[in-house]
Amino acid sequence: MAEKVKVPINPSIPSGEQTVWADVSSLLDLACKDLRDGELIHGENFNLFAAMSALEIMDPKMDSGIVCTYYSVDEAIESGAAPVPLSLDRTLDVQCTIEIMDHLLACEEEDLFTMAYGLPLKGDGDEKCLSMLHAVEETIARQLRACKAPSAKKRVLEDVETLQTHPDLEEDYCKALLCRIRFRKHFYHVLASMRRPQGRGFELARKHIASCLSELDSILNSSEFLRSNACGPCKDGVEHSTTATGCLPIGFDASLNCRLSAPTPPRSIKILSWRKAIEYFQKLLHDLDIICSYSLDPLLEGVLRFVVEFQKFQPDLVARAHLQLLLVQDGKLYGRDPIFVVISKAAALPEVPRNHDIQKNEILVQLVQLVISLLKILCANAAWQRRKLGKILHDWRVIYIQLELAFQKDLGEISSILNDEKLCAKISKHILIWVEEQTFWIASRFLILGFELELYSPSEYCMVYWYIYVVLIKLAEKTHLKMLTSSETGKRKGRKKKDSLKDLARDYQIPPTVLLLQCQIYLSEGLTMLFQMLASLRSEHKVFPSLGPFNTEHERFIQHFELLQKASIPDHISYLSYKESTTQARSSNLDMHNCFKDARRIAKELRSSFSNDQERMAELRRIEQVAEHNGVALNLICRLGTLDPSLKVYFEFCHHPYFATAVVKRS
């Protein structure tokens, strides 16, 4: 056994008046002997985390109790790490203040509600906070005016105290401070205006957004002046610094909370650089401006399209949260339209039941909640959105079955409520068709998000496009059926018998919305056959690289479409049906040509129908480009693919976010 070593008492820490140092080595030795192997001390104030934190391994990320010169805010002030005031030199004091403001801007990317430099904020807005911001702004603005005033007027403004001691720097320091304070003020007004119910503050919010962007430009322009006059130590340089000067801000310590509280995970958050923080706020403000410019479309189809288009800008959490708050307020669309009324419009229900007791039906109440959940899910980030859409598909399938059974079982009861059996039949038919349409729309969204998240490998594109193909066919069928049903209801009123034959042809024309889906169906079918043809070349002629040896094709099919399969979307679709369908299409090169050709033709014909819709016009141009390029690539593959081993084919998403474009090159 090793000899006991007597540890000398540290003489650098003297005893106090009521305290004295004592040697507890024997006590610790007894405590250690009392513990058996595998045992651990655990108490109210001492758990596993505290035990691990007691051991220092000289890593700031792991040692919450690492040695430091201060352990509290008061000690930091006393030690000079966070001096108050910042400096007795007024010029240096202004510089340090601006650096603190810049660092807070970078920190606000993590928490947007520390907006006012420590001033208290309340949920409904804090007048004291705004009044203090206004007062500081007015003081600095008055000093700026004094700097710019001609020498004759400066005598009148002599009572205005300067910010710092160098007259030639006064104007630029005033501008640097003003743009930072004004940005905070306008941004506070943006958030406050956007919180007003039913979008009533959007017009005012857009004005403040424009002011915020202008002030951010001024903040960027002030960086050159601030860097040229910086006095403090620069550690990481301007590119990685959280300040415009590149100097470290005074009074910030990311690990302070870790040392104060043992249960706090000892990890510091990576803060954006100053320039990245400004870019973040510029992007956020542009996203908020898109929300504020939204026309508050009362139709659910328009709402869904807007949310999907908005998500293409990849908005961050703050913008998406404001969008969700706008869409769903107090269980109503925009806080004004009851969701059942929105469903009634979407499903083209007759006017009678909208304010009737039928909406109190338990299944219809569940349907309302499903629509609310769908709107909230669509406002989430792509990964979370796809995961939730896959799960909610089952709920939509179940609600369809429940509605179908309820309408059959309670037809008499509902008919007595409405006093019209035919009207009840219409309502049940319209709702069931609309629920099916929405179910297939959700399924298509689920599949498309897989491309955005890069969940599919090129070897799986064939089965993915095949599944998109069968889902879009069902979606087009239900959309067309819904439009026929709604137009039939509307046009039947007041139509004379002699006019019915005259309008018959016009009634059965395919609507442009369905034709747009037909374009996407042709692209999906053509790509499915194109990938199948490449797979055939790969196996028969070994022109293209073979597949990997791990998961089988059947296993990958289940992995990607398990949630759709469990919800039976669509009915009677399985891996066997996929194999049967694609096997029949292997040698049909003419069909592939026709698919891309028809998609391009219909897209051109639809231009006049969507001339006032920029989003759909852009989609038509993308479809034309994909169809044209894939048609050219197909010709090359058919002409050279089996003869030239050096031919390489790969796919890019250069023209469309989820319809691939084939690129043919020689290796």
mmCIF file with all atom_site columns, C-alpha atoms in Angstrom, residues 202 206 289-299 302-304 306-307 323 326-327 333-334:
data_model
loop_
_atom_site.group_PDB
_atom_site.id
_atom_site.type_symbol
_atom_site.label_atom_id
_atom_site.label_alt_id
_atom_site.label_comp_id
_atom_site.label_asym_id
_atom_site.label_entity_id
_atom_site.label_seq_id
_atom_site.pdbx_PDB_ins_code
_atom_site.Cartn_x
_atom_site.Cartn_y
_atom_site.Cartn_z
_atom_site.occupancy
_atom_site.B_iso_or_equiv
_atom_site.pdbx_formal_charge
_atom_site.auth_seq_id
_atom_site.auth_comp_id
_atom_site.auth_asym_id
_atom_site.auth_atom_id
_atom_site.pdbx_PDB_model_num
ATOM 1  C CA . PHE A 1 202 ? -49.550 43.909 -42.138 1.00 0.00 ? 202 PHE A CA 1
ATOM 2  C CA . ARG A 1 206 ? -44.289 46.331 -44.306 1.00 0.00 ? 206 ARG A CA 1
ATOM 3  C CA . ASP A 1 289 ? -42.522 40.822 -46.024 1.00 0.00 ? 289 ASP A CA 1
ATOM 4  C CA . ILE A 1 290 ? -43.813 37.931 -48.149 1.00 0.00 ? 290 ILE A CA 1
ATOM 5  C CA . ILE A 1 291 ? -46.221 36.995 -45.350 1.00 0.00 ? 291 ILE A CA 1
ATOM 6  C CA . CYS A 1 292 ? -47.370 40.611 -44.953 1.00 0.00 ? 292 CYS A CA 1
ATOM 7  C CA . SER A 1 293 ? -48.004 40.926 -48.704 1.00 0.00 ? 293 SER A CA 1
ATOM 8  C CA . TYR A 1 294 ? -50.224 37.813 -48.737 1.00 0.00 ? 294 TYR A CA 1
ATOM 9  C CA . SER A 1 295 ? -53.792 38.583 -49.835 1.00 0.00 ? 295 SER A CA 1
ATOM 10 C CA . LEU A 1 296 ? -55.412 36.285 -47.198 1.00 0.00 ? 296 LEU A CA 1
ATOM 11 C CA . ASP A 1 297 ? -57.035 34.018 -49.788 1.00 0.00 ? 297 ASP A CA 1
ATOM 12 C CA . PRO A 1 298 ? -60.301 32.670 -48.312 1.00 0.00 ? 298 PRO A CA 1
ATOM 13 C CA . LEU A 1 299 ? -60.102 29.462 -50.388 1.00 0.00 ? 299 LEU A CA 1
ATOM 14 C CA . GLY A 1 302 ? -55.082 29.083 -52.400 1.00 0.00 ? 302 GLY A CA 1
ATOM 15 C CA . VAL A 1 303 ? -53.876 28.861 -48.795 1.00 0.00 ? 303 VAL A CA 1
ATOM 16 C CA . LEU A 1 304 ? -52.143 25.523 -49.392 1.00 0.00 ? 304 LEU A CA 1
ATOM 17 C CA . PHE A 1 306 ? -49.208 29.904 -50.783 1.00 0.00 ? 306 PHE A CA 1
ATOM 18 C CA . VAL A 1 307 ? -47.719 27.886 -47.911 1.00 0.00 ? 307 VAL A CA 1
ATOM 19 C CA . LEU A 1 323 ? -47.235 32.299 -40.773 1.00 0.00 ? 323 LEU A CA 1
ATOM 20 C CA . LEU A 1 326 ? -51.699 34.077 -39.154 1.00 0.00 ? 326 LEU A CA 1
ATOM 21 C CA . LEU A 1 327 ? -53.332 30.961 -40.602 1.00 0.00 ? 327 LEU A CA 1
ATOM 22 C CA . LEU A 1 333 ? -58.596 30.689 -40.689 1.00 0.00 ? 333 LEU A CA 1
ATOM 23 C CA . TYR A 1 334 ? -56.932 34.108 -40.259 1.00 0.00 ? 334 TYR A CA 1
#
